[in-house]
Coordinates of C-alpha atoms and ligand atoms in Angstrom, one line a residue:
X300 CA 20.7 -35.1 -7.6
X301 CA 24.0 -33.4 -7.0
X302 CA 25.9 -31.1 -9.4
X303 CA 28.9 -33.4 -9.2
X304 CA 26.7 -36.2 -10.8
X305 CA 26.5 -34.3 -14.0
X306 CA 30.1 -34.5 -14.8
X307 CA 31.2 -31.0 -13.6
X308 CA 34.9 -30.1 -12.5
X309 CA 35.9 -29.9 -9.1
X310 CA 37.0 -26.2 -8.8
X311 CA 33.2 -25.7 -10.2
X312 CA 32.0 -27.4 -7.7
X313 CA 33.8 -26.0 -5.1
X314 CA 32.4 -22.4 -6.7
X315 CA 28.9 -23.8 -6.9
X316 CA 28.6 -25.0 -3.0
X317 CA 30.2 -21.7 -1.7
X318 CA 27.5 -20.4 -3.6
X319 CA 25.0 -22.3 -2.2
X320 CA 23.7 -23.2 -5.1
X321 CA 23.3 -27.7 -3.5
X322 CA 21.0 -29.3 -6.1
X323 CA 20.9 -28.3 -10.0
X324 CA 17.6 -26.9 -10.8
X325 CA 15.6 -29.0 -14.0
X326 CA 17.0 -26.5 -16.9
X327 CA 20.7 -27.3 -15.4
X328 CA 20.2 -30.8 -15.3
X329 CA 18.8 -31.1 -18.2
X330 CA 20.7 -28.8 -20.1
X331 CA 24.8 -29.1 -18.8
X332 CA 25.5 -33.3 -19.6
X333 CA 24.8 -32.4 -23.0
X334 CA 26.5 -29.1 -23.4
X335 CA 29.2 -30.7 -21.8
X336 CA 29.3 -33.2 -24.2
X337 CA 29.4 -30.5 -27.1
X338 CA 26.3 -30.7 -28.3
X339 CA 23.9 -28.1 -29.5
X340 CA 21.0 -26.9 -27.6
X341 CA 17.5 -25.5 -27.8
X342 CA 16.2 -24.5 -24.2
X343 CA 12.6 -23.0 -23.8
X344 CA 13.4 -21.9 -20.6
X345 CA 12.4 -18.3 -18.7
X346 CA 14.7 -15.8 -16.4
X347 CA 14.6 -17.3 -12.6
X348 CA 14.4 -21.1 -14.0
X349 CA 18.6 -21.0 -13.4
X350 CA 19.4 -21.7 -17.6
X351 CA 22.4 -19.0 -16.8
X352 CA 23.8 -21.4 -14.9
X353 CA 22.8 -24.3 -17.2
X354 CA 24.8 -22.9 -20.1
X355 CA 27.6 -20.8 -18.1
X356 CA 28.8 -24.1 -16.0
X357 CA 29.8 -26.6 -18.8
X358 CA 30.9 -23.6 -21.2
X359 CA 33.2 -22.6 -18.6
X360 CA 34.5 -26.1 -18.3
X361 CA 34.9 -26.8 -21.6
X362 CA 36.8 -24.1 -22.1
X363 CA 38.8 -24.6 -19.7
X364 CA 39.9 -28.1 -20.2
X365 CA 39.7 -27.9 -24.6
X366 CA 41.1 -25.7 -27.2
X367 CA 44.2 -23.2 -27.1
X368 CA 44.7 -20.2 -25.3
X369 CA 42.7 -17.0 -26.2
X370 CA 44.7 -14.7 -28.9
X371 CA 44.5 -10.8 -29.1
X372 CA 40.9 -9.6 -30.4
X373 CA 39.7 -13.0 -30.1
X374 CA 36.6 -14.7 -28.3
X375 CA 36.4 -17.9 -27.5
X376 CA 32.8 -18.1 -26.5
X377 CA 30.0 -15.4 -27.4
X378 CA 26.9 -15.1 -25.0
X379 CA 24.5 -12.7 -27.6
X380 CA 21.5 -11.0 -25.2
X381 CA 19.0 -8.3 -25.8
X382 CA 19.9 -6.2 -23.2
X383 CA 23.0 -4.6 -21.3
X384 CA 21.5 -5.1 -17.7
X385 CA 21.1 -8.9 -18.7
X386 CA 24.9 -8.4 -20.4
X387 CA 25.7 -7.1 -16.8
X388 CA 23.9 -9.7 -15.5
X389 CA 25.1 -12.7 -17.2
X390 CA 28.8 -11.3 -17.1
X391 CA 28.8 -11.3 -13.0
X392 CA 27.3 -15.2 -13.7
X393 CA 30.6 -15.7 -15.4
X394 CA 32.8 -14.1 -13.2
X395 CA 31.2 -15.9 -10.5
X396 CA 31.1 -19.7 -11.6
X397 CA 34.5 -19.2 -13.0
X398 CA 36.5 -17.3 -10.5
X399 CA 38.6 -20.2 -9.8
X400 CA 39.5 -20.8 -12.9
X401 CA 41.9 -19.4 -15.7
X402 CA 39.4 -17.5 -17.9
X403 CA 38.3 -13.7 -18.8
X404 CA 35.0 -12.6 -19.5
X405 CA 33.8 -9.5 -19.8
X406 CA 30.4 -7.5 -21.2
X407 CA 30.1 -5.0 -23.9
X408 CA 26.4 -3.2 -24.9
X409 CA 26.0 0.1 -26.3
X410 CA 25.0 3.1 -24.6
X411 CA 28.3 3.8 -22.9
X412 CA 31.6 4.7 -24.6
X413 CA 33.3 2.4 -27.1
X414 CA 37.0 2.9 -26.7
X415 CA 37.5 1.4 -22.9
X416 CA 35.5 -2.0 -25.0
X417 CA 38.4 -2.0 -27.7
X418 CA 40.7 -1.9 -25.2
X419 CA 39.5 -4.5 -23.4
X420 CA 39.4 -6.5 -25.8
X421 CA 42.7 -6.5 -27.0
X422 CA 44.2 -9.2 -25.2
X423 CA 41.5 -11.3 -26.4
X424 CA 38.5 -12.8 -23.8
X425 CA 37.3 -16.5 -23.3
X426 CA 33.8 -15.6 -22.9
X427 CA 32.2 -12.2 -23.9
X428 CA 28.5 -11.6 -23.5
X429 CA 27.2 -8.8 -25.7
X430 CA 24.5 -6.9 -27.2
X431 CA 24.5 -7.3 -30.9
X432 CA 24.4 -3.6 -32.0
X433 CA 27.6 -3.3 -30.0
X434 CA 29.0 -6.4 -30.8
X435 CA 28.3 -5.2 -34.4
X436 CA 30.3 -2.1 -34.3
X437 CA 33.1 -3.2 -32.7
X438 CA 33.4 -6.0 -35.6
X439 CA 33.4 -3.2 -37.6
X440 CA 35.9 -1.4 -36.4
X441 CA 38.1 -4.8 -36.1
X442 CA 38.4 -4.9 -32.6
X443 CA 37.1 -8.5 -32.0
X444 CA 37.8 -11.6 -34.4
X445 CA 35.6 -14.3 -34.6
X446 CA 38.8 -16.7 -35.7
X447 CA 38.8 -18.9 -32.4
X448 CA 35.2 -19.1 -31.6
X449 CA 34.0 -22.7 -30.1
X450 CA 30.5 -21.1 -28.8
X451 CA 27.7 -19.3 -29.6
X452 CA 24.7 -18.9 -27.1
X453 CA 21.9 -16.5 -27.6
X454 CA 19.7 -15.9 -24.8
X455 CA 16.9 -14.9 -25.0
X456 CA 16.2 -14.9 -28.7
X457 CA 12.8 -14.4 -28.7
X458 CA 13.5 -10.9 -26.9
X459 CA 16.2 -9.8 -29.4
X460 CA 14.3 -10.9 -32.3
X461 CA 11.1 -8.5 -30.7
X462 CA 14.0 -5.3 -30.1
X463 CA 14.6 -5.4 -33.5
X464 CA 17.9 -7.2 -33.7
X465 CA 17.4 -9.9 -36.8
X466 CA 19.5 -7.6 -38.8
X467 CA 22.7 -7.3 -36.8
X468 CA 22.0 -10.9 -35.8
X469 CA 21.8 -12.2 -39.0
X470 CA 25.3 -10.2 -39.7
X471 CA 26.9 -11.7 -36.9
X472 CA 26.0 -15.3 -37.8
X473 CA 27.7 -14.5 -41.0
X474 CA 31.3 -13.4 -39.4
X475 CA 31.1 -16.7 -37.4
X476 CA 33.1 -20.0 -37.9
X477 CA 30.1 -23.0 -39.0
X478 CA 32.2 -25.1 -37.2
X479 CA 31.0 -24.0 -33.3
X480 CA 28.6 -25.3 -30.5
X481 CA 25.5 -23.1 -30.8
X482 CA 22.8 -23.0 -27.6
X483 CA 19.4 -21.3 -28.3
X484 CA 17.5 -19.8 -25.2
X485 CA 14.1 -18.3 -25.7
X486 CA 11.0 -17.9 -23.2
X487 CA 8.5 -18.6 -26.3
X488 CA 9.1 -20.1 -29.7
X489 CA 7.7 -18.5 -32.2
X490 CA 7.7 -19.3 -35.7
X491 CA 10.3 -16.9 -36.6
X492 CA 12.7 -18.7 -33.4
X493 CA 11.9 -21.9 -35.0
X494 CA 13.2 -20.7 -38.0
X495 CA 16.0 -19.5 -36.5
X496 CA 16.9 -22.3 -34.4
X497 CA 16.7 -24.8 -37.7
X498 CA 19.5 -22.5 -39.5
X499 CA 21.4 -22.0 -36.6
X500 CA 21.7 -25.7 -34.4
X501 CA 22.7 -28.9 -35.8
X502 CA 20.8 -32.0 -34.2
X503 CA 20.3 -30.3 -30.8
X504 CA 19.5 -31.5 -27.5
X505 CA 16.3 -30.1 -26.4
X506 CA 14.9 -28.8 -23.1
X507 CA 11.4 -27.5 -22.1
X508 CA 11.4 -26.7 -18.0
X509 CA 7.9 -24.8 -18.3
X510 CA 5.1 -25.4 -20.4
X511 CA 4.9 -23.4 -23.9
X512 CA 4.5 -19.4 -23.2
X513 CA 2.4 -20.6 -19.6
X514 CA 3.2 -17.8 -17.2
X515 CA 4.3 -18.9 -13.6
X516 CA 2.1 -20.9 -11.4
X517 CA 2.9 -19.8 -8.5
X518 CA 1.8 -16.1 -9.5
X519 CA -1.3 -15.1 -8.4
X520 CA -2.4 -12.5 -11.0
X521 CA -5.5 -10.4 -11.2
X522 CA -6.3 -7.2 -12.6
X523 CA -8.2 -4.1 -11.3
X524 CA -9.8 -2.2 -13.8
X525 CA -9.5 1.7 -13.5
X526 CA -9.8 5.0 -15.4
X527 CA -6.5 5.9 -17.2
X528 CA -6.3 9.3 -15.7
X529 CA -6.7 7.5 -12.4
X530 CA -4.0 4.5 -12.4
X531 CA -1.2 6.7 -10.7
X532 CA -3.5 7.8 -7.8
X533 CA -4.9 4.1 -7.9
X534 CA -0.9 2.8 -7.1
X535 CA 0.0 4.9 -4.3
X536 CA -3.5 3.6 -3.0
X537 CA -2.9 -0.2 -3.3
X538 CA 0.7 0.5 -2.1
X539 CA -0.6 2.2 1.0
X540 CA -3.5 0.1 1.6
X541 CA -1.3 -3.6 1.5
X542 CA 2.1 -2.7 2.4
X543 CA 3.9 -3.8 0.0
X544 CA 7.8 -3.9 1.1
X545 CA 9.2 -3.4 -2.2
X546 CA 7.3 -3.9 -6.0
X547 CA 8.2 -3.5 -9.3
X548 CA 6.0 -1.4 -11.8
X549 CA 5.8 -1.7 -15.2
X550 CA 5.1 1.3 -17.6
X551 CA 4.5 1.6 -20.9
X552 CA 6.6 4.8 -21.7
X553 CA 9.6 6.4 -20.2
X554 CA 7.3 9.9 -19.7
X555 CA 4.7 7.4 -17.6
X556 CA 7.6 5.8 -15.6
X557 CA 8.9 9.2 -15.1
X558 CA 5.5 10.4 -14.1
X559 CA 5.0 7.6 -11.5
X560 CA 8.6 8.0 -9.7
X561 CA 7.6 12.1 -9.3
X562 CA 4.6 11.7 -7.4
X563 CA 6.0 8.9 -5.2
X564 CA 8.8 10.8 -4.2
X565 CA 6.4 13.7 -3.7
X566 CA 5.0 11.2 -1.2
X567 CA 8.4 10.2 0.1
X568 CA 8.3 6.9 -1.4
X569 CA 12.2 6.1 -2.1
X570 CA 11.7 5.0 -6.0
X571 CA 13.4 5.6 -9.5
X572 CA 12.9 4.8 -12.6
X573 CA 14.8 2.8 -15.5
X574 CA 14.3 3.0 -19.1
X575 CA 16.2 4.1 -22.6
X576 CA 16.4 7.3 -22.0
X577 CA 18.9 7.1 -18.5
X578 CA 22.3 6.4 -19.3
X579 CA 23.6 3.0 -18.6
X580 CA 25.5 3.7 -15.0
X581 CA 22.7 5.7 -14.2
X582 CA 20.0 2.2 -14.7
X583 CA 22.3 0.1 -13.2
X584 CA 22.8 2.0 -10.0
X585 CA 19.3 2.5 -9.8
X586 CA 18.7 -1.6 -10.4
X587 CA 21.7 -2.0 -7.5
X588 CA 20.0 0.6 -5.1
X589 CA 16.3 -1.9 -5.9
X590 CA 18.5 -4.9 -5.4
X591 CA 20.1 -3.8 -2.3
X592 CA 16.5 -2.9 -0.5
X593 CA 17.4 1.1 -0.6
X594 CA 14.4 1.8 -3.0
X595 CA 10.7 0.7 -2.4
X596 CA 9.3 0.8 -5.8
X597 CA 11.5 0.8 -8.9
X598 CA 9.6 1.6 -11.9
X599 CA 10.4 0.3 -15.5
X600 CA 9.7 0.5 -19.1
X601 CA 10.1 -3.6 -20.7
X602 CA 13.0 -3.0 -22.6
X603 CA 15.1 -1.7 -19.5
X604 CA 13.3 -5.0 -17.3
X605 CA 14.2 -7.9 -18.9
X606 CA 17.1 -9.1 -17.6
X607 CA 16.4 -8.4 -14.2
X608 CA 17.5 -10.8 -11.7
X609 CA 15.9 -10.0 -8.5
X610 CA 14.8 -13.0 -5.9
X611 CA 11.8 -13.6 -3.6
X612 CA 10.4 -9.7 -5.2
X613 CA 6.3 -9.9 -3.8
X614 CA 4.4 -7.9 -6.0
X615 CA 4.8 -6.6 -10.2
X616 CA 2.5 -4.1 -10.9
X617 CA 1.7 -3.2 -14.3
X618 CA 1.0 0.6 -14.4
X619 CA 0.7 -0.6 -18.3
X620 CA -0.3 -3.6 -20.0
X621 CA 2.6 -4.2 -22.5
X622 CA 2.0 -4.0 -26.1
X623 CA 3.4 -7.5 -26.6
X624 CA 1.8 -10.0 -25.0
X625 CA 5.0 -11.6 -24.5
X626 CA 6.2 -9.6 -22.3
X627 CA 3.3 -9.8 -19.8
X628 CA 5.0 -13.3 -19.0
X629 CA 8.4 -12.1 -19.0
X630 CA 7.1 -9.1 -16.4
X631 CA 5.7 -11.4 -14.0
X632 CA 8.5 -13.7 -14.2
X633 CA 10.3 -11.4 -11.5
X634 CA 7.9 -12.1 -9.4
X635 CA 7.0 -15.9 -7.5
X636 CA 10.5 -17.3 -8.3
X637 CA 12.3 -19.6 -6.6
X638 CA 9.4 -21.6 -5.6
X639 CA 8.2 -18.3 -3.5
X640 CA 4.4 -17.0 -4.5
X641 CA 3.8 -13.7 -5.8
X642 CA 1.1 -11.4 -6.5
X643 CA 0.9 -10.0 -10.3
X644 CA -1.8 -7.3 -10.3
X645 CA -2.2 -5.0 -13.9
X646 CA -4.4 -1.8 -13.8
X647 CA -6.4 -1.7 -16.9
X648 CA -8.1 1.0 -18.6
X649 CA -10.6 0.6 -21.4
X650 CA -8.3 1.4 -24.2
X651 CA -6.4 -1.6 -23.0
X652 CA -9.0 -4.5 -23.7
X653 CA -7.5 -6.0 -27.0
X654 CA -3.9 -5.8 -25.2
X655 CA -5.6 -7.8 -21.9
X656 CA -7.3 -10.6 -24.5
X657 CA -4.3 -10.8 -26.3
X658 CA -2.5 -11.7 -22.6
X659 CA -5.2 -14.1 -21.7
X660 CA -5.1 -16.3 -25.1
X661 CA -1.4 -16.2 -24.8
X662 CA -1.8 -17.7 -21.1
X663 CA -4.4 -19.4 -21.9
X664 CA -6.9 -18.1 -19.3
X665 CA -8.7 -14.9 -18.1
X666 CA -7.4 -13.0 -15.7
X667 CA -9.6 -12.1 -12.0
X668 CA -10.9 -8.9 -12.1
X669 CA -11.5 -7.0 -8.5
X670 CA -12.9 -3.8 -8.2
X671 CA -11.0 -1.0 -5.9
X672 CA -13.6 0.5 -3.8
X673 CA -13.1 4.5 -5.1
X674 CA -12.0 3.2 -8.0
X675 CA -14.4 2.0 -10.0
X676 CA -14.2 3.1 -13.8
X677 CA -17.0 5.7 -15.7
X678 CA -15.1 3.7 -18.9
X679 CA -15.9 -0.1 -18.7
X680 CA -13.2 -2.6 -19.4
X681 CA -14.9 -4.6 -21.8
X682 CA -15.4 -8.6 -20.9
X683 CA -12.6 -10.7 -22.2
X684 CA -11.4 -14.3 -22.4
X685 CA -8.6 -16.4 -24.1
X686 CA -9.3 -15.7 -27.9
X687 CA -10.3 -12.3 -27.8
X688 CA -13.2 -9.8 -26.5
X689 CA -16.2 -11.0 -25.8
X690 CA -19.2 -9.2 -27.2
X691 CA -21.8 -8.7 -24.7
X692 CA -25.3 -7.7 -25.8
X693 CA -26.2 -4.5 -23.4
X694 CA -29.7 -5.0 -21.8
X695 CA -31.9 -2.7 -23.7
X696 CA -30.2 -3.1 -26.9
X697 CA -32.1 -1.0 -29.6
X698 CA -29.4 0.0 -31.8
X699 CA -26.1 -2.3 -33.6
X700 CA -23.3 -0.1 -31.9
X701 CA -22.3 0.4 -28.7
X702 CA -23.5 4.3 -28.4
X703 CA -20.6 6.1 -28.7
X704 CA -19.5 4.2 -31.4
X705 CA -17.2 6.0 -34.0
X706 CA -16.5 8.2 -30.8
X707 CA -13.5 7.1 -29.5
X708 CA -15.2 4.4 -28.2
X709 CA -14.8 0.7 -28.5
X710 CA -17.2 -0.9 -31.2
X711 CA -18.0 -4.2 -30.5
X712 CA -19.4 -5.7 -33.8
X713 CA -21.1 -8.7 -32.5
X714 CA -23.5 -9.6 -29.4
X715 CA -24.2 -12.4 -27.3
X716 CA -26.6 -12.3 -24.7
X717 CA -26.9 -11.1 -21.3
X718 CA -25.4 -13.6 -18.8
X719 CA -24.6 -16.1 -21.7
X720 CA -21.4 -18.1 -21.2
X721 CA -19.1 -16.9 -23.7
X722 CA -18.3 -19.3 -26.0
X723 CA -14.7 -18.4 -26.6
X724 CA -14.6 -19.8 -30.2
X725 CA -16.9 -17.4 -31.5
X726 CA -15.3 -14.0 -29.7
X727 CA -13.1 -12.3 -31.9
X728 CA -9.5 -13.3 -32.2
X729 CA -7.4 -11.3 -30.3
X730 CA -5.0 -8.8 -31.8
X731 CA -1.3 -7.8 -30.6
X732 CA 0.6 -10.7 -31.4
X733 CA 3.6 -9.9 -33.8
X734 CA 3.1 -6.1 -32.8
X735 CA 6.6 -4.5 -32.4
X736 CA 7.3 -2.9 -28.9
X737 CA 8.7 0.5 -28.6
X738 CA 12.5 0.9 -27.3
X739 CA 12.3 1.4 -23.8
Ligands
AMP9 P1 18.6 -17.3 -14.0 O1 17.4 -18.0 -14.4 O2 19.8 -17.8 -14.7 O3 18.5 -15.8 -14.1 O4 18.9 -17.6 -12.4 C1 18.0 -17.2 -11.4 C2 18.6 -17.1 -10.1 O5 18.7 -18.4 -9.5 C3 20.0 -16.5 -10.1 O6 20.1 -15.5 -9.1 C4 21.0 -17.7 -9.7 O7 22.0 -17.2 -8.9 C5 20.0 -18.6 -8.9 N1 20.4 -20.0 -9.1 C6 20.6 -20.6 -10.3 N2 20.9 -21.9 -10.1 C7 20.7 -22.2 -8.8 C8 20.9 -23.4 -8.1 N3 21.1 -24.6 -8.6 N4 20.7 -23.3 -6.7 C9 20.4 -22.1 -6.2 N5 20.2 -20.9 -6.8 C10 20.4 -21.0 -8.2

């Protein structure tokens, strides 16, 4: 199947095959007939699967070929995301599909200074992608009207629903015309998406490229369990030891990425850090420098990862389990993509064990564990398997507790025995879902 068999324009095609881009990947095929047709959407579909792409294309040619001309302050097409490197991101899409044609774009987020956005915006923009806080203010402050809008996508809604956003979003719905074509990406549907997406899309065409929060096949995943005190010194090893050409690493706070990126350059490992606390020129030059091969390791808190876009990447490590098991998917999304295979590899302490069977219920199976020789943890990750922790009974088991219980310690409440095959319907539910992450 070719791109021109879905109905696209000829300077878009002309874009697409200097781009390379020859056949439509399953979320574009799916997804741009009916968009083009103006119909509403609802796309289960994850970063690397190409939905950019799928909803950039037919909105660019619909606006190119309907409607009038862009007025001052106006937008005719509103991309909401969570972040401002997937704003970034998703603003070079647009400026790339639609560089032969006669449209602006342009991206505003917070974090950076708000007069240079008002400005911009003054002669009005056919597409602008935005972060809803800032798109928020700058409604406020009357520097972009909602008058001429024909668009709305959000992407990623799951992620700005988890960040916190339902407020401004909800806001925002409010200042918008009813009468618009509204597209709904989201990795996972939750309950509180579904509810969204029933107040939000009228009759919508809907896609599903991969199967309901499943993470990537073509990861290989495992997870080495270590001591906490030990996971920094246990990185540099595996990084030695398999060569890795360049990785990602997730961390669970901006200290910890900080940390990590001061001991690998100790070692002269070319690395930096992103998270919430760098300004925004600063994150982006350090996702460029990853991007461009100039840094080995980057190192990232989930907030600041999200929308990166970065192909054929080997290895994700996660320093950190996340604290939303969501975002375990969405981390080793960066990695296998493109049909290429990955490795996936999370060091976990003991304190980690409810996030890690919160992960494996999500994905529906339990992760491989493999020992590091030298590494091998005094605390014991406790077993786990999709549905929660299972609750092994220790060999000489005189007492109801795990000793230690009450100490810091994990208490385990139940027990099967020895060598038993868990039966995963009686280990205890896993926690974590719902659990609000921390701003990175
Ligand atoms: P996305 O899921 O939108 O972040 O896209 C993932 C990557 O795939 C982006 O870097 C796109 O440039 C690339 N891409 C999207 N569609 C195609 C295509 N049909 N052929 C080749 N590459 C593509």
């Amino acid at each position: 199947m070719s791109f021109s068999s879905l109905g696209l324009i000829e300077p878009l095609l002309r874009t697409l095959d200097s781009l390379d881009y020859h056949t439509p990947t399953p979320v574009q095929r799916a997804a741009i007939p009916p968009v083009l047709k103006g119909r509403d959407l609802m796309a289960a579909a994850q970063t690397g699967t190409g939905k950019t792409a799928g909803f950039a294309l037919p909105l660019l040619q619909r606006l190119t070929l309907e409607g009038p001309r862009v007025a001052p302050n106006s937008v005719r097409a509103l991309v909401l995301v969570p972040t401002r490197e997937l704003a970034e991101q998703v603003q070079q899409s647009f400026l790339a599909y639609g560089r032969d044609l006669p449209l602006r774009s342009y991206a505003v987020y917070g974090g950076v200074s708000l007069n240079p956005q008002m400005m911009a915006l003054r002669k009005g923009v056919d597409v602008l992608v935005a972060t809803p806080g800032r798109l928020l203010d700058l409604y406020r402050q009357n520097a972009v009207k909602f008058g001429q809008l024909q668009a709305l996508v959000l992407d990623e809604a799951d992620r700005m629903l988890d960040l916190g956003f339902a407020r401004e979003l909800d806001e925002l719905f409010a200042a918008l015309p009813t009468r618009r074509q509204t597209l709904l990406f989201s990795a996972t549907f939750s309950d509180a998406i579904r509810q969204m997406a029933g107040e939000l899309l009228r009759d919508p065409a809907r896609v599903e490229v991969s199967p309901r929060n499943a993470a990537a096949s073509s990861v290989r995943q495992w997870l080495i369990p270590v001591d906490k005190k030990r996971k920094a010194e246990l990185f540099l090893h595996l990084l030695s030891a398999h060569g890795w050409p360049q990785v990602l690493v997730f961390a669970k706070t901006r200290k910890g990425t900080d940390a990590l990126v001061e001991e690998l350059q100790q070692q002269g490992v070319a690395s930096e850090s992103i998270h919430g606390d760098k300004p925004q020129p600063s994150r982006l030059r350090a996702l460029e420098r990853f991007k461009a091969g100039e840094l080995r390791v980057l190192v990232a808190t989930d907030v600041a990862a999200r929308g990166l876009d970065i192909h054929d990447l080997p290895c994700v490590v996660n320093l950190d389990l996340p604290t939303v098991a969501e975002d375990y998917v969405h981390r080793i999304g960066r990695t296998g993509r493109a049909g290429a295979t990955g490795e996936a590899i999370s060091l976990v302490a003991a304190d980690e064990v409810e996030l890690l069977a919160a992960i494996e219920t999500l994905i529906g199976k339990t992760l491989r564990r493999e020992e590091e020789p030298g590494f091998v943890p005094d605390h014991r990750v406790p077993e786990t398997a999709p549905g929660g922790v299972v609750l092994k009974k220790p060999k000489k088991p005189k007492q109801k507790t795990v000793p230690g219980a009450g100490k810091g310690k994990i208490h385990l409440g139940n027990w099967f025995e020895e060598g038993e095959k868990p039966n995963v319907k009686t280990v205890r539910k896993a926690p974590g879902f719902g659990n609000k992450p921390r701003k990175g």
